[in-house]
Coordinates of C-alpha atoms in Angstrom, one line a residue:
X1 CA 0.3 -0.1 0.1
X2 CA 1.5 3.3 -1.0
X3 CA 1.5 6.5 0.8
X4 CA 0.0 9.6 -0.2
X5 CA 2.6 11.8 -2.3
X6 CA 3.9 14.4 0.0
X7 CA 4.0 18.1 -1.8
X8 CA 5.0 21.3 0.0
X9 CA 4.3 24.6 -1.0
X10 CA 3.2 27.8 0.5
X11 CA -0.6 27.3 -0.1
X12 CA -1.3 23.7 0.9
X13 CA 1.2 24.1 4.3
X14 CA -1.9 24.3 6.7
X15 CA -2.5 20.7 5.3
X16 CA 0.1 19.6 7.4
X17 CA -0.7 21.3 10.7
X18 CA -3.1 18.1 12.1
X19 CA -0.2 15.7 10.3
X20 CA -0.6 11.7 12.0
X21 CA 2.2 9.2 12.0
X22 CA 1.8 8.2 8.2
X23 CA 2.6 11.8 7.4
X24 CA 5.9 11.7 9.7
X25 CA 6.4 8.4 7.4
X26 CA 6.1 10.5 4.4
X27 CA 8.0 13.0 5.1
X28 CA 10.9 10.8 6.1
X29 CA 10.8 9.2 3.0
X30 CA 11.2 12.6 1.3
X31 CA 14.3 13.0 3.6
X32 CA 15.9 10.2 2.5
X33 CA 15.3 10.4 -0.6
X34 CA 17.2 13.7 -0.4
X35 CA 20.1 12.7 1.4
X36 CA 20.4 9.6 -0.7
X37 CA 20.4 12.0 -4.0
X38 CA 23.5 14.1 -1.7
X39 CA 25.5 11.8 0.0
X40 CA 25.2 8.8 -3.5
X41 CA 24.2 5.4 -2.5
X42 CA 27.2 4.2 -1.3
X43 CA 27.3 5.9 2.0
X44 CA 23.4 6.2 2.1
X45 CA 23.5 2.4 2.1
X46 CA 25.9 2.2 4.6
X47 CA 24.3 5.1 7.3
X48 CA 21.6 6.2 6.0
X49 CA 19.3 3.0 5.1
X50 CA 19.1 1.8 8.9
X51 CA 18.0 4.8 10.4
X52 CA 14.0 5.0 11.3
X53 CA 11.8 7.6 12.4
X54 CA 8.9 7.9 14.9
X55 CA 7.3 10.9 17.1
X56 CA 8.1 10.6 21.0
X57 CA 5.0 11.1 23.4
X58 CA 6.2 14.9 23.5
X59 CA 5.9 15.3 20.0
X60 CA 9.1 15.2 19.3
X61 CA 10.6 13.6 16.1
X62 CA 13.1 11.0 16.7
X63 CA 15.3 9.6 14.5
X64 CA 16.7 6.4 15.5
X65 CA 20.1 4.7 14.8
X66 CA 20.7 1.4 15.2
X67 CA 24.1 1.9 17.6
X68 CA 25.7 4.8 19.3
X69 CA 28.9 4.6 17.1
X70 CA 25.7 5.1 13.8
X71 CA 24.2 7.7 16.1
X72 CA 27.5 9.7 16.6
X73 CA 28.2 9.4 12.7
X74 CA 25.0 10.9 12.2
X75 CA 25.0 13.7 14.6
X76 CA 28.6 14.4 13.4
X77 CA 28.3 14.9 9.3
X78 CA 24.7 14.8 8.4
X79 CA 22.7 15.8 11.8
X80 CA 22.1 19.5 11.1
X81 CA 21.6 18.8 7.0
X82 CA 18.8 16.2 8.3
X83 CA 17.1 18.9 10.6
X84 CA 17.3 21.6 7.8
X85 CA 15.7 19.1 5.2
X86 CA 12.8 18.2 7.9
X87 CA 12.4 21.8 8.7
X88 CA 11.8 22.5 5.3
X89 CA 9.2 19.7 4.9
X90 CA 7.5 20.0 8.3
X91 CA 5.0 22.9 8.8
X92 CA 4.6 22.2 12.2
X93 CA 8.5 22.7 13.3
X94 CA 8.9 19.8 16.2
X95 CA 12.3 19.3 17.3
X96 CA 14.7 16.7 15.5
X97 CA 16.3 14.1 18.3
X98 CA 18.8 11.6 17.1
X99 CA 19.0 8.5 19.6
X100 CA 20.2 4.8 19.4
X101 CA 18.3 2.3 19.5
X102 CA 17.4 1.4 23.7
X103 CA 18.5 5.2 24.4
X104 CA 16.1 6.3 27.3
X105 CA 14.5 9.6 25.0
X106 CA 15.4 12.9 26.7
X107 CA 12.7 14.6 29.8
X108 CA 10.3 17.2 28.6
X109 CA 7.9 19.6 30.3
X110 CA 5.4 19.0 27.5
X111 CA 2.5 18.3 28.8
X112 CA 2.1 14.3 27.9
X113 CA -1.4 14.2 27.8
X114 CA -2.3 17.0 25.2
X115 CA -4.8 16.4 22.9
X116 CA -3.9 14.3 20.0
X117 CA -3.5 15.6 16.6
X118 CA -6.6 14.6 14.9
X119 CA -6.5 12.5 10.8
X120 CA -6.8 15.5 8.2
X121 CA -10.3 14.8 6.7
X122 CA -10.9 12.3 4.3
X123 CA -7.7 10.9 4.2
X124 CA -7.7 7.4 4.9
X125 CA -5.8 6.1 7.5
X126 CA -2.6 3.8 6.3
X127 CA -0.4 1.4 8.0
X128 CA 3.1 1.4 6.7
X129 CA 3.6 -1.5 5.0
X130 CA 7.3 -2.1 5.3
X131 CA 7.5 -4.3 2.3
X132 CA 9.5 -3.0 -1.0
X133 CA 10.8 -0.4 1.1
X134 CA 11.8 -1.3 4.6
X135 CA 12.8 -4.6 4.1
X136 CA 16.0 -4.8 3.6
X137 CA 17.5 -7.5 1.0
X138 CA 20.3 -7.5 2.5
X139 CA 18.8 -8.6 5.5
X140 CA 18.3 -11.9 4.2
X141 CA 19.4 -15.7 5.4
X142 CA 22.4 -15.7 3.4
X143 CA 23.8 -13.0 5.1
X144 CA 22.8 -14.0 8.8
X145 CA 25.9 -15.9 10.3
X146 CA 24.8 -18.8 13.0
X147 CA 26.6 -19.8 16.0
X148 CA 25.6 -21.0 19.9
X149 CA 23.9 -17.7 20.5
X150 CA 21.4 -17.8 18.0
X151 CA 21.6 -21.5 16.4
X152 CA 18.0 -22.3 17.8
X153 CA 16.0 -18.8 16.5
X154 CA 17.9 -19.5 12.7
X155 CA 17.1 -23.1 12.7
X156 CA 13.1 -22.0 13.7
X157 CA 12.9 -19.1 11.1
X158 CA 14.0 -21.3 8.1
X159 CA 11.4 -23.7 9.5
X160 CA 8.1 -21.9 9.2
X161 CA 9.5 -20.1 5.8
X162 CA 9.5 -23.9 4.5
X163 CA 6.9 -25.3 6.2
X164 CA 2.8 -25.6 4.5
X165 CA 1.3 -24.7 7.9
X166 CA 2.7 -22.5 10.6
X167 CA 4.6 -25.4 13.1
X168 CA 4.8 -22.8 15.9
X169 CA 2.9 -19.8 16.6
X170 CA 3.6 -17.0 17.7
X171 CA 7.2 -17.5 17.0
X172 CA 8.8 -14.9 19.1
X173 CA 12.6 -13.7 18.8
X174 CA 14.0 -12.3 22.5
X175 CA 17.4 -11.1 23.1
X176 CA 19.3 -7.4 23.7
X177 CA 19.0 -5.0 21.4
X178 CA 21.4 -5.3 18.3
X179 CA 22.3 -9.3 18.4
X180 CA 20.3 -10.2 14.8
X181 CA 16.4 -10.1 15.7
X182 CA 15.7 -7.4 12.9
X183 CA 17.6 -9.3 10.7
X184 CA 16.0 -12.4 11.0
X185 CA 12.5 -11.0 11.0
X186 CA 13.4 -9.4 7.6
X187 CA 15.2 -12.8 6.1
X188 CA 12.2 -14.3 6.8
X189 CA 10.1 -11.8 4.9
X190 CA 12.2 -11.7 1.7
X191 CA 12.3 -15.6 2.1
X192 CA 8.4 -16.1 2.0
X193 CA 7.8 -13.7 -0.4
X194 CA 10.8 -15.6 -3.1
X195 CA 9.7 -18.9 -2.5
X196 CA 8.4 -20.9 -5.2
X197 CA 4.9 -20.6 -3.5
X198 CA 5.0 -17.2 -3.0
X199 CA 3.2 -15.5 0.1
X200 CA 2.0 -12.3 1.4
X201 CA 4.4 -11.1 4.0
X202 CA 4.0 -7.7 6.4
X203 CA 6.9 -6.3 8.5
X204 CA 5.9 -3.9 11.2
X205 CA 7.7 -1.9 14.2
X206 CA 5.2 -2.0 17.1
X207 CA 5.2 1.5 16.8
X208 CA 3.6 1.8 13.3
X209 CA 1.4 -0.9 14.2
X210 CA 0.5 1.3 17.4
X211 CA 0.2 4.6 14.8
X212 CA -1.9 2.9 12.8
X213 CA -4.0 1.5 15.3
X214 CA -4.5 5.1 16.9
X215 CA -5.1 6.9 13.5
X216 CA -7.5 4.3 12.5
X217 CA -9.7 4.7 15.4
X218 CA -9.2 8.9 15.8
X219 CA -10.8 8.4 11.8
X220 CA -13.6 6.1 13.3
X221 CA -12.8 3.9 10.6
X222 CA -10.5 0.6 11.5
X223 CA -11.7 -1.6 9.0
X224 CA -8.9 -0.8 6.7
X225 CA -6.2 -1.0 9.0
X226 CA -7.9 -4.8 10.0
X227 CA -8.0 -5.8 6.7
X228 CA -4.3 -4.6 6.0
X229 CA -2.8 -6.2 9.0
X230 CA -4.9 -9.5 9.0
X231 CA -5.0 -9.9 5.2
X232 CA -1.5 -11.5 5.5
X233 CA -0.3 -15.4 5.9
X234 CA 2.9 -13.6 7.5
X235 CA 2.3 -10.9 9.8
X236 CA 6.2 -9.8 11.5
X237 CA 5.9 -7.1 14.4
X238 CA 9.2 -6.2 16.2
X239 CA 9.9 -4.0 19.1
X240 CA 6.3 -5.9 20.6
X241 CA 7.4 -4.6 24.6
X242 CA 6.3 -0.5 23.2
X243 CA 2.7 -2.7 23.1
X244 CA 3.0 -3.6 26.4
X245 CA 1.0 -1.8 29.2
X246 CA -1.4 0.0 26.2
X247 CA -4.8 -1.6 26.9
X248 CA -6.5 -0.8 24.0
X249 CA -3.5 -1.5 21.7
X250 CA -2.9 -4.7 23.5
X251 CA -6.9 -5.8 23.2
X252 CA -6.1 -5.6 19.0
X253 CA -2.8 -6.5 19.3
X254 CA -4.4 -9.8 20.8
X255 CA -7.4 -10.0 18.1
X256 CA -5.2 -9.6 15.5
X257 CA -2.9 -12.6 16.4
X258 CA -5.4 -14.9 17.2
X259 CA -7.5 -13.9 14.4
X260 CA -4.2 -14.7 11.9
X261 CA -3.6 -18.2 14.1
X262 CA -7.2 -19.4 13.9
X263 CA -6.7 -19.2 10.6
X264 CA -3.5 -21.1 10.4
X265 CA -1.0 -18.2 9.8
X266 CA 2.1 -17.5 10.5
X267 CA 2.6 -14.9 13.5
X268 CA 6.7 -14.0 14.3
X269 CA 7.3 -11.7 17.1
X270 CA 10.5 -9.9 18.4
X271 CA 11.4 -8.2 21.9
X272 CA 14.2 -7.4 24.0
X273 CA 12.5 -9.6 26.9
X274 CA 10.7 -13.2 26.6
X275 CA 6.6 -13.4 26.4
X276 CA 7.3 -14.2 30.2
X277 CA 8.8 -10.5 31.4
X278 CA 6.7 -8.1 29.3
X279 CA 4.8 -5.8 31.6
X280 CA 1.5 -7.0 29.6
X281 CA -2.1 -6.2 31.3
X282 CA -3.9 -8.6 29.3
X283 CA -3.5 -12.4 30.7
X284 CA -5.2 -13.4 27.8
X285 CA -2.4 -11.7 25.4
X286 CA 0.8 -12.7 28.1
X287 CA -1.0 -16.5 27.8
X288 CA -1.3 -16.3 24.0
X289 CA 2.7 -15.6 23.6
X290 CA 3.8 -17.7 25.8
X291 CA 2.0 -20.4 24.8
X292 CA 4.1 -20.2 21.3
X293 CA 8.0 -20.9 20.5
X294 CA 10.1 -18.3 22.5
X295 CA 14.0 -18.7 20.6
X296 CA 16.3 -16.5 22.4
X297 CA 19.4 -14.6 20.6
X298 CA 22.3 -13.3 22.5
X299 CA 25.7 -11.8 22.2
X300 CA 27.8 -14.0 19.3
X301 CA 30.8 -15.2 20.6
X302 CA 34.5 -14.6 19.0
X303 CA 34.1 -17.2 16.0
X304 CA 30.6 -15.8 15.7
X305 CA 32.0 -11.8 15.3
X306 CA 34.9 -13.1 13.5
X307 CA 32.4 -15.1 10.7
X308 CA 29.9 -11.9 10.9
X309 CA 32.8 -9.4 10.2
X310 CA 33.6 -11.1 7.0
X311 CA 30.6 -11.3 5.8
X312 CA 30.0 -7.2 6.4
X313 CA 33.5 -7.2 5.0
X314 CA 32.1 -8.8 1.9
X315 CA 29.2 -6.8 1.4
X316 CA 31.0 -3.7 1.9
X317 CA 33.2 -4.6 -1.0
X318 CA 30.3 -4.5 -3.7
X319 CA 30.3 -0.3 -2.9
X320 CA 34.2 0.3 -2.1
X321 CA 36.2 -2.5 -4.7
X322 CA 40.0 -1.5 -2.9
X323 CA 38.7 -2.6 0.3
X324 CA 41.1 -4.7 1.8
X325 CA 41.2 -5.3 5.4
X326 CA 44.1 -8.0 6.4
X327 CA 43.5 -11.3 8.7
X328 CA 45.2 -10.2 11.6
X329 CA 42.9 -6.6 11.3
X330 CA 39.9 -8.8 11.5
X331 CA 41.0 -11.2 14.4
X332 CA 42.0 -7.3 16.0
X333 CA 38.5 -6.4 15.3
X334 CA 36.5 -9.2 16.4
X335 CA 38.2 -9.6 19.6
X336 CA 38.2 -6.1 20.7
X337 CA 34.3 -5.9 19.9
X338 CA 32.8 -7.9 22.0
X339 CA 29.0 -6.6 22.4
X340 CA 27.3 -7.0 19.1
X341 CA 26.8 -7.1 15.0
X342 CA 25.4 -3.9 15.4
X343 CA 28.3 -2.2 17.4
X344 CA 30.9 -4.4 15.3
X345 CA 29.4 -3.0 11.6
X346 CA 29.3 0.7 13.3
X347 CA 32.9 -0.1 13.8
X348 CA 33.6 -1.3 10.6
X349 CA 31.9 1.4 9.1
X350 CA 33.8 4.0 10.9
X351 CA 36.7 2.3 9.5
X352 CA 35.7 2.2 6.2
X353 CA 35.3 6.3 6.0
X354 CA 38.6 6.6 7.3
X355 CA 40.5 4.4 4.6
X356 CA 39.0 3.0 1.9
X357 CA 36.7 6.3 1.5
X358 CA 39.7 8.4 1.3
X359 CA 41.6 5.6 -0.6
X360 CA 43.9 5.1 1.7
X361 CA 44.5 1.2 3.0
X362 CA 43.3 -0.4 6.3
X363 CA 46.4 -0.7 8.8
X364 CA 45.9 -1.5 12.1
X365 CA 47.3 1.9 12.9
X366 CA 44.2 3.3 10.9
X367 CA 42.0 0.7 12.8
X368 CA 43.5 1.4 15.9
X369 CA 42.8 5.7 15.3
X370 CA 39.0 4.2 14.8
X371 CA 38.8 3.2 17.8
X372 CA 40.4 5.9 19.7
X373 CA 38.0 8.2 18.0
X374 CA 34.9 6.3 19.1
X375 CA 36.4 6.0 23.0
X376 CA 36.8 2.7 22.4
X377 CA 40.6 2.7 23.1
X378 CA 39.9 2.9 26.4
X379 CA 39.3 -0.8 26.7
X380 CA 42.7 -2.4 27.7
X381 CA 46.1 -2.9 26.1
X382 CA 47.1 -6.3 26.7
X383 CA 50.6 -7.8 26.0
X384 CA 52.0 -10.8 25.6
X385 CA 53.1 -11.3 28.9
X386 CA 50.0 -10.8 30.8
X387 CA 48.5 -13.3 28.6
X388 CA 51.0 -16.0 29.3
X389 CA 50.5 -15.3 33.1
X390 CA 46.8 -15.4 32.5
X391 CA 46.8 -19.0 30.7
X392 CA 49.7 -20.6 33.0
X393 CA 47.0 -19.4 36.0
X394 CA 43.7 -20.6 33.9
X395 CA 45.3 -24.1 33.4
X396 CA 47.7 -24.7 36.4
X397 CA 50.8 -24.1 34.7
X398 CA 54.2 -21.9 35.2
X399 CA 54.7 -19.3 32.4
X400 CA 57.8 -20.8 32.3
X401 CA 56.4 -24.4 31.2
X402 CA 54.6 -22.4 28.3
X403 CA 57.8 -20.7 27.1
X404 CA 59.7 -23.9 26.8
X405 CA 60.6 -26.3 24.8
X406 CA 58.1 -29.3 26.9
X407 CA 55.9 -31.5 24.6
X408 CA 53.5 -32.5 26.8
X409 CA 50.0 -32.6 26.6
X410 CA 49.3 -30.3 29.9
X411 CA 51.7 -27.8 28.7
X412 CA 50.9 -28.3 25.1
X413 CA 47.4 -26.8 25.2
X414 CA 48.1 -23.6 27.4
X415 CA 50.7 -22.9 24.8
X416 CA 48.8 -23.3 22.2
X417 CA 45.7 -21.0 23.8
X418 CA 48.2 -18.6 24.8
X419 CA 49.6 -18.0 21.0
X420 CA 46.3 -18.0 20.0
X421 CA 44.9 -15.6 22.1
X422 CA 48.4 -13.8 21.5
X423 CA 47.3 -13.4 18.2
X424 CA 43.6 -11.7 18.2
X425 CA 44.2 -9.9 21.0
X426 CA 47.3 -8.0 20.2
X427 CA 48.7 -5.9 17.6
X428 CA 52.0 -8.0 18.0
X429 CA 53.0 -9.4 14.5
X430 CA 53.6 -13.4 13.9
X431 CA 57.8 -13.7 14.3
X432 CA 57.4 -11.3 17.1
X433 CA 54.9 -13.4 19.3
X434 CA 57.1 -16.7 18.4
X435 CA 60.1 -15.0 19.7
X436 CA 58.1 -14.2 23.2
X437 CA 57.2 -17.9 23.4
X438 CA 60.7 -19.3 23.8
X439 CA 62.3 -17.7 20.4
X440 CA 59.6 -20.0 18.3
X441 CA 59.5 -19.5 14.3
X442 CA 56.2 -17.6 12.6
X443 CA 55.2 -20.7 11.3
X444 CA 54.7 -22.6 15.3
X445 CA 52.5 -19.9 15.9
X446 CA 50.5 -19.7 12.6
X447 CA 50.2 -24.2 13.5
X448 CA 49.4 -23.1 16.9
X449 CA 46.6 -20.9 16.1
X450 CA 45.1 -23.0 13.2
X451 CA 44.9 -25.8 16.0
X452 CA 42.6 -23.8 18.7
X453 CA 40.7 -22.6 16.0
X454 CA 40.2 -26.1 14.6
X455 CA 39.2 -27.2 18.3
X456 CA 36.7 -24.5 18.8
X457 CA 35.0 -25.3 14.9
X458 CA 34.9 -29.0 16.2
X459 CA 32.9 -28.1 19.3
X460 CA 35.7 -28.5 22.1
X461 CA 35.9 -27.6 25.3
X462 CA 38.9 -25.4 25.2
X463 CA 36.2 -22.8 23.4
X464 CA 35.1 -22.2 26.6
X465 CA 38.5 -22.0 27.9
X466 CA 39.5 -19.2 25.3
X467 CA 35.6 -17.3 26.0
X468 CA 36.6 -17.2 29.6
X469 CA 40.2 -15.9 29.5
X470 CA 39.0 -13.2 26.8
X471 CA 36.5 -11.8 29.1
X472 CA 39.1 -11.9 31.9
X473 CA 41.8 -10.3 30.2
X474 CA 39.6 -7.4 28.5
X475 CA 38.4 -6.9 32.2

């Protein structure tokens, strides 16, 4: 369903004095189109395409960035331009605030129970279908990297796409911000629409569901809204926690989900908390949500972070063919950024802007500079000696044993772990690491690193040792 075309002129400015959430979305599309023309496709896809917009309770415009890094880049480089374009298009001259996902809105003195703006006369309530414009093509199953942190959710997502009837209903993804929930939902929507038996999928944020429903009630016409959200085969709603605690919306949400499930249509939901922990007032809705399949997503381990980074670099090379990120730099980034995929991508984007975008090589020095500029350099700088001491204590040996020529299993494994951690947690070269392990050759270090990687991939318990030591060393 397309939005009405936005046209701005002095004679029509009065028509925007009572703009609905639909009008906000239309203005945002116009702003994004202008930015795309001004910045170019490459920078637009890296920094602007992932932004979302909504209106706060106080009436301000909130632009949501996927990470603090992306938010800071937006403020530093295009924040003023976004506000200028928005002011040009929006006759109500509302404040515009750029926030990161999960960041609390600033307090306002505006009365929160002010009269809500009415929909323009004759305007039908419209809910954003989030199909052509908002389902990100780069968020596919092919680009979703799977590991222990998300394997249950990934398996469930693939199973509901391939199933003739819903095997689980509803499917509920939950986890901290930035761990891949939205990626997985976009992947489901994309796969459903492209399958050999194409079905109709509708992706909405909870904010869009809420604003669409409120607009429909104000216009005294909820039929169009209900036909839109219930006339699909797959309904996917993100950030469900925003609906919790709003009785009328909870009731409509419950009726919508119940109607779809009754018709054997798939419902997929996502939130930062599992269903049982949401502040839901309606016990019927809580029962319905907890009766489905809840799939957790957590922060990725080192191996999964490296896979995600490799995938993001491959995607970035489509825009920057000269981009070349060496193995040591990739290991360094994967080990340093331990929060989640969004932050990892945010750091990579900033590295690209400081290197490939300017025609410069991606060196370890350039990466360190980027991390320092992003206030990540405060993390502890590790030395090989510190790693050796931590590993020796963990395995119950001495640093002398680790650096000795002894080849017993009780010493070889700690030595290999220490060499692996020295490679991924420091900027030391392979020959330098070898020298610090009793004067060994760089090929010995390579063998040790490859050995540990192979053991981790095979599910060996050494992976738990590596994760534990990494957390300990990084404080």
